[in-house]
PDB file of C-alpha atoms and ligand atoms in Angstrom:
ATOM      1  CA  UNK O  10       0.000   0.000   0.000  1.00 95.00           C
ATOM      2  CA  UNK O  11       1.174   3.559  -1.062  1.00 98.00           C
ATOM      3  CA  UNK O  12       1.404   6.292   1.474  1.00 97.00           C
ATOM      4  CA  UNK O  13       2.198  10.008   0.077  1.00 98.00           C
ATOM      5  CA  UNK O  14       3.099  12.140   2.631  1.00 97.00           C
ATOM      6  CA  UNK O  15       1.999  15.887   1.608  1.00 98.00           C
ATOM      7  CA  UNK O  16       2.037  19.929   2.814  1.00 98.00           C
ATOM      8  CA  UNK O  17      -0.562  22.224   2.574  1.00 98.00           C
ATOM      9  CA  UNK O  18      -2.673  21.982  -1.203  1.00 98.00           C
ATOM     10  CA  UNK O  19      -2.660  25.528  -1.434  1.00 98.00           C
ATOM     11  CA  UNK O  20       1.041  25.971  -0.553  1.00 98.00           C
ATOM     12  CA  UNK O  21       3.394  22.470  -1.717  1.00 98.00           C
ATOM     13  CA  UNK O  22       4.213  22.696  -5.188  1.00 98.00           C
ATOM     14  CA  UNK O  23       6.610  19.995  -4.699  1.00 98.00           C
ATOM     15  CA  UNK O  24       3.780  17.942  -3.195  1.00 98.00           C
ATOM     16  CA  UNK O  25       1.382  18.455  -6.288  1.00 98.00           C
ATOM     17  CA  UNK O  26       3.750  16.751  -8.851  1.00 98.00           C
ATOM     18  CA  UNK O  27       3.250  12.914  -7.117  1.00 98.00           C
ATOM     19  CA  UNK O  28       0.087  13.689  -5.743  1.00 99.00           C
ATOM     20  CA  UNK O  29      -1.222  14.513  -9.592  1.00 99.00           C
ATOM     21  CA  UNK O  30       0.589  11.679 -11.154  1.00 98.00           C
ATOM     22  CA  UNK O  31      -0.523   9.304  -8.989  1.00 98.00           C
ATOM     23  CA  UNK O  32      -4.102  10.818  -9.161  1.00 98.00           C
ATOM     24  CA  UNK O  33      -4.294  10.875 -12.595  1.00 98.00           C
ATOM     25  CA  UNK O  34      -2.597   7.559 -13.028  1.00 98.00           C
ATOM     26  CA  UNK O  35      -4.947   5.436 -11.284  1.00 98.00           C
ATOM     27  CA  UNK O  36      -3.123   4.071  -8.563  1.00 98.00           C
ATOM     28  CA  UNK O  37      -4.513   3.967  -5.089  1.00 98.00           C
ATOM     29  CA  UNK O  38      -2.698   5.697  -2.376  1.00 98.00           C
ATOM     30  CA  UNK O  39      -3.201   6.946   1.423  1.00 98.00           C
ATOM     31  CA  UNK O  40      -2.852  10.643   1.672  1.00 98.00           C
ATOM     32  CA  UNK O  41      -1.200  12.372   5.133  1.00 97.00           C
ATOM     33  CA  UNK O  42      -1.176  16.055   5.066  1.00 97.00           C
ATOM     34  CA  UNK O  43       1.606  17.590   7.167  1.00 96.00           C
ATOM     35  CA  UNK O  44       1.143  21.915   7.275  1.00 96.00           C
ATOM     36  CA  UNK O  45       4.195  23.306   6.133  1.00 96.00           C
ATOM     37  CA  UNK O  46       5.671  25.938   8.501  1.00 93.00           C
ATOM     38  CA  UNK O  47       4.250  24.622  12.053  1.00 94.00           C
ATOM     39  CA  UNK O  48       6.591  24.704  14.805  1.00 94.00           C
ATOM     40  CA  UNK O  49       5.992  21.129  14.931  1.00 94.00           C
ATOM     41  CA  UNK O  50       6.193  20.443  11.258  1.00 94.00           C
ATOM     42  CA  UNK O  51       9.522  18.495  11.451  1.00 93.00           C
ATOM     43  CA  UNK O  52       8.710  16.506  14.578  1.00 94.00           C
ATOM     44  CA  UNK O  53       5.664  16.034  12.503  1.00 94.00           C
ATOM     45  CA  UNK O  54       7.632  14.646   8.879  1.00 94.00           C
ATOM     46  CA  UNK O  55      10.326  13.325  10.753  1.00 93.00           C
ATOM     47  CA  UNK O  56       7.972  10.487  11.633  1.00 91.00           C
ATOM     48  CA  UNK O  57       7.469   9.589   7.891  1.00 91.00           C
ATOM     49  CA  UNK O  58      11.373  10.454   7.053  1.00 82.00           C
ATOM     50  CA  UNK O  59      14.739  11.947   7.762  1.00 77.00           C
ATOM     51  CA  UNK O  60      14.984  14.534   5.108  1.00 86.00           C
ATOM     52  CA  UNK O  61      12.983  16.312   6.645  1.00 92.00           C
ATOM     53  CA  UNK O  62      10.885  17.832   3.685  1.00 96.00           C
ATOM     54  CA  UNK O  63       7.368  16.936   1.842  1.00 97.00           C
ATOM     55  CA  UNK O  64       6.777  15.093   0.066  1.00 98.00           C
ATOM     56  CA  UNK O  65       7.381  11.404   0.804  1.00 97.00           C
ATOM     57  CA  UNK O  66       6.212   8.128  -0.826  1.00 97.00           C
ATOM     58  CA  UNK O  67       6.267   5.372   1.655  1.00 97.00           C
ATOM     59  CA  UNK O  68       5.215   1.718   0.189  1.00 98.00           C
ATOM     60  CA  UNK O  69       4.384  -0.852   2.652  1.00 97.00           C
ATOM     61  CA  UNK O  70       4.781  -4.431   1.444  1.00 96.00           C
ATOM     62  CA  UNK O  71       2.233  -6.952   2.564  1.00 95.00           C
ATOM     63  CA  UNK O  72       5.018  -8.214   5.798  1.00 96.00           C
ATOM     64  CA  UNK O  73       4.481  -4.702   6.828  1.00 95.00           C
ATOM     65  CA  UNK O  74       8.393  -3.797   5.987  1.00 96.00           C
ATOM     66  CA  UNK O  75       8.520  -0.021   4.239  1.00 95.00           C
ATOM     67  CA  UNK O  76      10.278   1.486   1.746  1.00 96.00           C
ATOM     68  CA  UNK O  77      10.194   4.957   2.051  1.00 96.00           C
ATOM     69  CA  UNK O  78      11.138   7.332  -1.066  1.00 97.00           C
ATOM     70  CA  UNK O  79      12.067  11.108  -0.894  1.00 96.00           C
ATOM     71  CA  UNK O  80      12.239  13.597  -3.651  1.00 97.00           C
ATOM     72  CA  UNK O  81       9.981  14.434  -6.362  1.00 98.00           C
ATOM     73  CA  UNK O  82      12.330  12.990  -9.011  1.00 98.00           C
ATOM     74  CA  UNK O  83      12.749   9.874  -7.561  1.00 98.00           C
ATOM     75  CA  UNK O  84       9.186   9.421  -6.602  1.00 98.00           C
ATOM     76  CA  UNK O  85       8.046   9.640  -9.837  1.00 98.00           C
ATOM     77  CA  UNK O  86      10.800   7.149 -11.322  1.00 98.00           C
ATOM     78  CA  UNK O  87      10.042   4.818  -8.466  1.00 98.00           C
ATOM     79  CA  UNK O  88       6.396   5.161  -9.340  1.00 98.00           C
ATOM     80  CA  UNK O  89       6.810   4.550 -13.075  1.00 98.00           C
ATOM     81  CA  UNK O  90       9.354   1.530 -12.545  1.00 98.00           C
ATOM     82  CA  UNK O  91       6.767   0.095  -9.430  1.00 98.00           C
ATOM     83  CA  UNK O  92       3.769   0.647 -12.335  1.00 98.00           C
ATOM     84  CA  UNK O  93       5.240  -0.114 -15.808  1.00 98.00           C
ATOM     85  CA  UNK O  94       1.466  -0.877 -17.171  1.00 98.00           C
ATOM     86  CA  UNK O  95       0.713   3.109 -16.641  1.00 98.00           C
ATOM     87  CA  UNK O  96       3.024   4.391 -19.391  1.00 98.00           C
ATOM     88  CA  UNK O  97       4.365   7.068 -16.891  1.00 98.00           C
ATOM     89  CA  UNK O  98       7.142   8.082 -19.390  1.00 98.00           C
ATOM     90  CA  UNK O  99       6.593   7.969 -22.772  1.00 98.00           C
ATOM     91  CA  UNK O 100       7.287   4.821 -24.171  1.00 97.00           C
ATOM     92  CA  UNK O 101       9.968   6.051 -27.196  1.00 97.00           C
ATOM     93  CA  UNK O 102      13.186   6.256 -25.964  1.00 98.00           C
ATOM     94  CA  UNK O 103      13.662   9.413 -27.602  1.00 98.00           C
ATOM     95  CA  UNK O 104      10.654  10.952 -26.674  1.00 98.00           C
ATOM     96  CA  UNK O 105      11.417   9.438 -22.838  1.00 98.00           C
ATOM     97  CA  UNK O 106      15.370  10.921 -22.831  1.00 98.00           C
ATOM     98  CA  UNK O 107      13.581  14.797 -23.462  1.00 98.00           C
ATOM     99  CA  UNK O 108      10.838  14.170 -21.017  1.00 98.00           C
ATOM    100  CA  UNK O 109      13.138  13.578 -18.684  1.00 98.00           C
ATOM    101  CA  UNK O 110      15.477  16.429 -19.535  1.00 98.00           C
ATOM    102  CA  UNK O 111      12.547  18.854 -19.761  1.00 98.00           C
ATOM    103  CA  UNK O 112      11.684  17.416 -15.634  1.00 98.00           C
ATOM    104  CA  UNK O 113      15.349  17.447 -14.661  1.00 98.00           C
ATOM    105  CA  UNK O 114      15.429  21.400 -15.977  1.00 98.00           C
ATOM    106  CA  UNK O 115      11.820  22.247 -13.943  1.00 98.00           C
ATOM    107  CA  UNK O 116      13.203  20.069 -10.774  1.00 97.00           C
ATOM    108  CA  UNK O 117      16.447  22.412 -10.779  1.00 97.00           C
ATOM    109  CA  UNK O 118      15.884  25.015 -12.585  1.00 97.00           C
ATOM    110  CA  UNK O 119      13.463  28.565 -13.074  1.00 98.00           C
ATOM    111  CA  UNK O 120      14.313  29.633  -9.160  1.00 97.00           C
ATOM    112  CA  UNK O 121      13.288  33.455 -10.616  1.00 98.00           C
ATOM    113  CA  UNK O 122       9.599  32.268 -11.435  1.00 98.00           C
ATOM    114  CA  UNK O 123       9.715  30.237  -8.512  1.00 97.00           C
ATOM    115  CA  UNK O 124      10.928  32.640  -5.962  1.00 97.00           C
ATOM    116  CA  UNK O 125       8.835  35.284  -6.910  1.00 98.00           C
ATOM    117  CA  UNK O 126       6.170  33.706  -7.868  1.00 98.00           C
ATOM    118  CA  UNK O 127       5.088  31.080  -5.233  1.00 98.00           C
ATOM    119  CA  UNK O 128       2.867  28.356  -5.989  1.00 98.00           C
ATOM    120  CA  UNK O 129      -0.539  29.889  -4.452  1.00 98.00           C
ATOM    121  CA  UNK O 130      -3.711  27.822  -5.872  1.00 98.00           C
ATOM    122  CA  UNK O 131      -6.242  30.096  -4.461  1.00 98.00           C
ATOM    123  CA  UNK O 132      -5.125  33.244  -4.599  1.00 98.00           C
ATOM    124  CA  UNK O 133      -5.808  35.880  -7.728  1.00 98.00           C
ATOM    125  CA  UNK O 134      -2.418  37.946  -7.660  1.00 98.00           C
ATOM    126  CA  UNK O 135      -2.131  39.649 -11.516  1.00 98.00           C
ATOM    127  CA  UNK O 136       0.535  41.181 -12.220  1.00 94.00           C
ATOM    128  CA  UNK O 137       2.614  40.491  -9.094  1.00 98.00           C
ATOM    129  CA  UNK O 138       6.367  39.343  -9.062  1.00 97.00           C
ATOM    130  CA  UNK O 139       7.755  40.594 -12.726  1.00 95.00           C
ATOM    131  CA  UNK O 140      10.764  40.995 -13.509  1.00 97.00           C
ATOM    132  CA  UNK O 141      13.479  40.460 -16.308  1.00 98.00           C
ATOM    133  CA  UNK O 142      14.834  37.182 -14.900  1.00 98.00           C
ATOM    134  CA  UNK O 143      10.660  36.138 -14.526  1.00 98.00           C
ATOM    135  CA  UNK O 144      10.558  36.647 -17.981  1.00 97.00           C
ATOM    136  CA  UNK O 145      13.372  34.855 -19.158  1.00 98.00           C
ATOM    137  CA  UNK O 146      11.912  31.637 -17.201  1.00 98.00           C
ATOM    138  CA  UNK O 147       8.814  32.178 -18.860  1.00 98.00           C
ATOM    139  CA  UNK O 148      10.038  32.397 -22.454  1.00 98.00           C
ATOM    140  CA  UNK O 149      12.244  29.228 -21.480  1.00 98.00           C
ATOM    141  CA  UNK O 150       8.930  27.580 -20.459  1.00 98.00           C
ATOM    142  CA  UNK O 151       7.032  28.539 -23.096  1.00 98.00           C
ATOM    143  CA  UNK O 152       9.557  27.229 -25.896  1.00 98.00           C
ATOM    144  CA  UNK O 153      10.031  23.829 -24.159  1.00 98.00           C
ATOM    145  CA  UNK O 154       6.054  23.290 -23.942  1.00 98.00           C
ATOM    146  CA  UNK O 155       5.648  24.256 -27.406  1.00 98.00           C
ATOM    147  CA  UNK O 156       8.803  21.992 -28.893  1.00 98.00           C
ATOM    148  CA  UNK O 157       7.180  19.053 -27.084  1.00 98.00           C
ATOM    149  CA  UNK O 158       3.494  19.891 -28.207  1.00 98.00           C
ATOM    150  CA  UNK O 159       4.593  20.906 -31.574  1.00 98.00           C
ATOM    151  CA  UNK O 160       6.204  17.287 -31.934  1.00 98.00           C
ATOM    152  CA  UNK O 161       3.767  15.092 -30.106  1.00 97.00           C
ATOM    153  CA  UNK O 162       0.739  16.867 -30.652  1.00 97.00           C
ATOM    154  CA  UNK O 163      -0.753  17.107 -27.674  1.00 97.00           C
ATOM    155  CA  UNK O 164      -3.397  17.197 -25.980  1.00 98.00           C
ATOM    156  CA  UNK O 165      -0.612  16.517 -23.086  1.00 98.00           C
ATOM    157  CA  UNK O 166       3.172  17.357 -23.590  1.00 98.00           C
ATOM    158  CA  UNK O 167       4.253  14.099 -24.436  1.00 98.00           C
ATOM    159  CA  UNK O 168       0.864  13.045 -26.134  1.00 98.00           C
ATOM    160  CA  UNK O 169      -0.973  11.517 -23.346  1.00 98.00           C
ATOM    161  CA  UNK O 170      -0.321  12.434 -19.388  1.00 98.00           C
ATOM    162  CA  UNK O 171       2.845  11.865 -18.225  1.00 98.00           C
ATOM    163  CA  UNK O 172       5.297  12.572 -15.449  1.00 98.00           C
ATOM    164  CA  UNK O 173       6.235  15.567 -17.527  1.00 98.00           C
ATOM    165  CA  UNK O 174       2.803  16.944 -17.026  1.00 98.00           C
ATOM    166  CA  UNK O 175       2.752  16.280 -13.670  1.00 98.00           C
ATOM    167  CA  UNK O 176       6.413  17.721 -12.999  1.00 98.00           C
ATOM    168  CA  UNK O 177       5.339  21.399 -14.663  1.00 98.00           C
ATOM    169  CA  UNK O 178       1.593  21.306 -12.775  1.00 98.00           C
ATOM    170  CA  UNK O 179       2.896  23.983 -10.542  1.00 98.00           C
ATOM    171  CA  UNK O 180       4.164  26.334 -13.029  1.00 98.00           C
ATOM    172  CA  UNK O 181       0.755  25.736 -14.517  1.00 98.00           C
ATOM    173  CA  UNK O 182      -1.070  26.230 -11.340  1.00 98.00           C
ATOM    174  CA  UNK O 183       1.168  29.471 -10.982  1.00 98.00           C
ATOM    175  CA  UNK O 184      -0.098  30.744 -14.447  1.00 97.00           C
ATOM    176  CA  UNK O 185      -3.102  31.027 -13.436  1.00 97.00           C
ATOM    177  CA  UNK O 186      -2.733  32.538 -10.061  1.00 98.00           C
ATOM    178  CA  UNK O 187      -0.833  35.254 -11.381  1.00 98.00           C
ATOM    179  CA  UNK O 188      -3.012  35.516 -14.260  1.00 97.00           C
ATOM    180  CA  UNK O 189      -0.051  35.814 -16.678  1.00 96.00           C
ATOM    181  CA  UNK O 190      -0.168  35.926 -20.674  1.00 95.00           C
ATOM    182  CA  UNK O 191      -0.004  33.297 -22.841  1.00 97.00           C
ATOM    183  CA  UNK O 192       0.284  32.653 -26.514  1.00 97.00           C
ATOM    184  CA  UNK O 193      -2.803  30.676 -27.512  1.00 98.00           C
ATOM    185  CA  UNK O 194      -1.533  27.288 -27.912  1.00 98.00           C
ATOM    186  CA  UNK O 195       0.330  27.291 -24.304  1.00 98.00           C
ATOM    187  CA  UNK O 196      -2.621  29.039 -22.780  1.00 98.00           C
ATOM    188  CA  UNK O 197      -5.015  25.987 -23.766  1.00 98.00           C
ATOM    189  CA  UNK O 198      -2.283  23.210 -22.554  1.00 98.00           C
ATOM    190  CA  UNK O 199      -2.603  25.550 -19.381  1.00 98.00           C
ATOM    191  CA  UNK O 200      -6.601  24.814 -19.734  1.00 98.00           C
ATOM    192  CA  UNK O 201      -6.132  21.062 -20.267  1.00 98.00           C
ATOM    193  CA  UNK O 202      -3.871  20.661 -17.378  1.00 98.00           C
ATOM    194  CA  UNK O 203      -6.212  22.632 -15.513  1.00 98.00           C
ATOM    195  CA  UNK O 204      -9.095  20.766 -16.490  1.00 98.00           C
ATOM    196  CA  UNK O 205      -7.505  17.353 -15.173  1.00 98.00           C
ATOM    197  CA  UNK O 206      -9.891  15.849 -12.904  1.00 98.00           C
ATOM    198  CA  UNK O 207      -6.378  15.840 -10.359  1.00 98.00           C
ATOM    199  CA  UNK O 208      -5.868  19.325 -10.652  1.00 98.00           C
ATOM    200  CA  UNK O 209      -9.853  20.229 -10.190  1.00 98.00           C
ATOM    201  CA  UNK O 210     -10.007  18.373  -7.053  1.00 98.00           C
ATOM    202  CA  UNK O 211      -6.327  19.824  -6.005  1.00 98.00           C
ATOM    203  CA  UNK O 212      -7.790  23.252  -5.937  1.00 98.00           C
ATOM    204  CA  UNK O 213     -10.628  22.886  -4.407  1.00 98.00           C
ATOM    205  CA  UNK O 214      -8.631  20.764  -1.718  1.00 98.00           C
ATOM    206  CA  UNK O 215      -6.110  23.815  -1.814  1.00 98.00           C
ATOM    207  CA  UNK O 216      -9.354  26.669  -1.826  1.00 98.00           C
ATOM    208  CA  UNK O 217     -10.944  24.763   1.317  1.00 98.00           C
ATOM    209  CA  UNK O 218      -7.719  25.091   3.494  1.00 98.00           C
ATOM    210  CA  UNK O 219      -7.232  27.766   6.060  1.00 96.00           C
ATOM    211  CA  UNK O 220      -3.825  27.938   6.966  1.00 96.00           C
ATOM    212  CA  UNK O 221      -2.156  31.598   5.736  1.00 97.00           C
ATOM    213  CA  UNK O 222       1.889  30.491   5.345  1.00 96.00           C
ATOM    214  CA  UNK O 223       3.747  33.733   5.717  1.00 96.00           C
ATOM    215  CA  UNK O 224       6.904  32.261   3.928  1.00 95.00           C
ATOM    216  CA  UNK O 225       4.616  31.642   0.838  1.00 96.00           C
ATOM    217  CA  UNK O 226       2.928  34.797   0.756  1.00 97.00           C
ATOM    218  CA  UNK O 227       5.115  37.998  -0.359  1.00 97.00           C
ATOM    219  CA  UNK O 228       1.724  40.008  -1.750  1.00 97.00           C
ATOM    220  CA  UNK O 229      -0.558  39.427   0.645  1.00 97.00           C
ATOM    221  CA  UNK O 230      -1.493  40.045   4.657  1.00 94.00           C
ATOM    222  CA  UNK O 231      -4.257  37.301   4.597  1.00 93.00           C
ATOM    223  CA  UNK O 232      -5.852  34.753   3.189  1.00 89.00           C
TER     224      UNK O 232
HETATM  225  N1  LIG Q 349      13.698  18.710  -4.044  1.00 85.24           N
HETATM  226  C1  LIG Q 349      12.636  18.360  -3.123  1.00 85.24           C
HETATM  227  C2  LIG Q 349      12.088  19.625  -2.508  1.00 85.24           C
HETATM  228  C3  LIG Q 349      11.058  19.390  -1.438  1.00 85.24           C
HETATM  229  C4  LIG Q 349      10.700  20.669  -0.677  1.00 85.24           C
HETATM  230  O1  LIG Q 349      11.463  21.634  -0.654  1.00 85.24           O
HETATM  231  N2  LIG Q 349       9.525  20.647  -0.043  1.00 85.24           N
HETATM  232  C5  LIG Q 349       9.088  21.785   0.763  1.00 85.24           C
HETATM  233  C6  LIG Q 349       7.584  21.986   0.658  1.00 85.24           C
HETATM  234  S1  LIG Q 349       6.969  22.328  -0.933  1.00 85.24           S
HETATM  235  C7  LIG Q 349       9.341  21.481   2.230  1.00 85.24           C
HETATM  236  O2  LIG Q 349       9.119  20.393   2.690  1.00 85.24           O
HETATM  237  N3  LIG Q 349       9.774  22.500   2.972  1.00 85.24           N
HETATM  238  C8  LIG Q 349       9.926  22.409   4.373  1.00 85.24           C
HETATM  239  C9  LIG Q 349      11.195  23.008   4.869  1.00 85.24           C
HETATM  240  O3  LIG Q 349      12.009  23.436   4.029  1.00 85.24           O
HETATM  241  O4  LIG Q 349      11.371  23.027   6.092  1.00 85.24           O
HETATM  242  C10 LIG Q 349      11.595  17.551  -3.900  1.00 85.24           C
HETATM  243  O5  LIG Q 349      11.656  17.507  -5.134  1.00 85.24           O
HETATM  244  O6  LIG Q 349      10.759  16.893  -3.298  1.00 85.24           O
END
């Protein structure tokens, strides 16, 4: 049995990329949700974990030993290898080899977009957090999503959902929050990612939670 070990829906962007993927995937899974932020959010994790950060993926085998996994990256390889029948990279080897360049750039890379624009599902803030080095992430973004719909096409990056998807949902998410502009063929993958029945019931997970996280909020005084 799965375990995913999670932060706050509004708040974990990390914690949206296995959530979705296993969501949207199929596969059943227990979900604990740990608030980010708490003074006693690493007594909390450190229960499920030692690095002390959401998310984790802990798999219990039927003699009730665990293996617990740590890390976006290799929670989704460890998913796709654990479920081979679910087609969680794309199945071409070439096709596989970008996908999981384009997820090794997101997991490292764009800390502009993501520093000043936090991943903030409910919140409406236009216009908030430009500037040059903002831009230059987005233009990156925007060229890699169009290379891989251009050559797949679509509706998902890779043709159907795959980890890819899952690994830029927070980007996505962010799009929307900060209600930025899109060419028209990025702005409707933005709509089908949105659409996914994950995502839908992410936000309105994410809309129904209370918590106001200080760290995550640089525009705002309250929720
Ligand atoms: N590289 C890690 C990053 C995980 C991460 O930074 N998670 C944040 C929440 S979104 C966290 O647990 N922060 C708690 C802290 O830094 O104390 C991954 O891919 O899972």
């Amino acid at each position: 049995m799965l375990t995913l070990v999670i932060g706050n829906k509004n708040y974990s962007s990390w914690s949206l990329r296995p959530w979705l993927l296993l969501t949207e995937a199929g596969i059943p899974f227990e979900e604990v949700r740990v608030s980010l932020f708490t003074p006693t959010f690493h007594a909390e994790i450190g229960q499920y974990g030692a690095a002390g950060r959401v998310p984790i993926l802990i798999d219990r085998a039927d003699d009730d030993s665990e293996l617990k996994v740590w890390d976006t990256m290799a929670i989704a390889e460890y998913v796709a290898e654990r479920f081979p029948d679910r087609r969680l990279w794309p199945v071409d080897v070439a096709a596989r080899a970008r996908a999981r360049s384009i997820c090794a750039e997101m997991h490292a890379g764009f800390s502009a977009l993501r520093t000043a624009l936090p991943m903030n599902v409910s919140a409406s803030l236009p216009g908030c957090g430009w500037s040059v080095a903002v831009l230059d992430d987005m233009d990156r973004l925007v060229t890699l999503w169009r290379e891989a719909l251009d050559l797949h096409g679509g509706p998902m990056l890779f043709g159907p959902f795959t980890i890819a998807d899952a690994f830029f949902a927070p980007v996505i998410s962010r799009l929307s929050t900060y209600d930025v502009a899109l060419p028209a063929d990025i702005a409707a993958y933005r709509d089908r990612v949105l659409a996914l029945d994950g995502m839908r019931s992410w936000s309105a997970a994410a809309a129904a939670e209370t918590e106001f996280l200080v760290e995550d909020e640089p525009y705002r005084r309250s929720r």
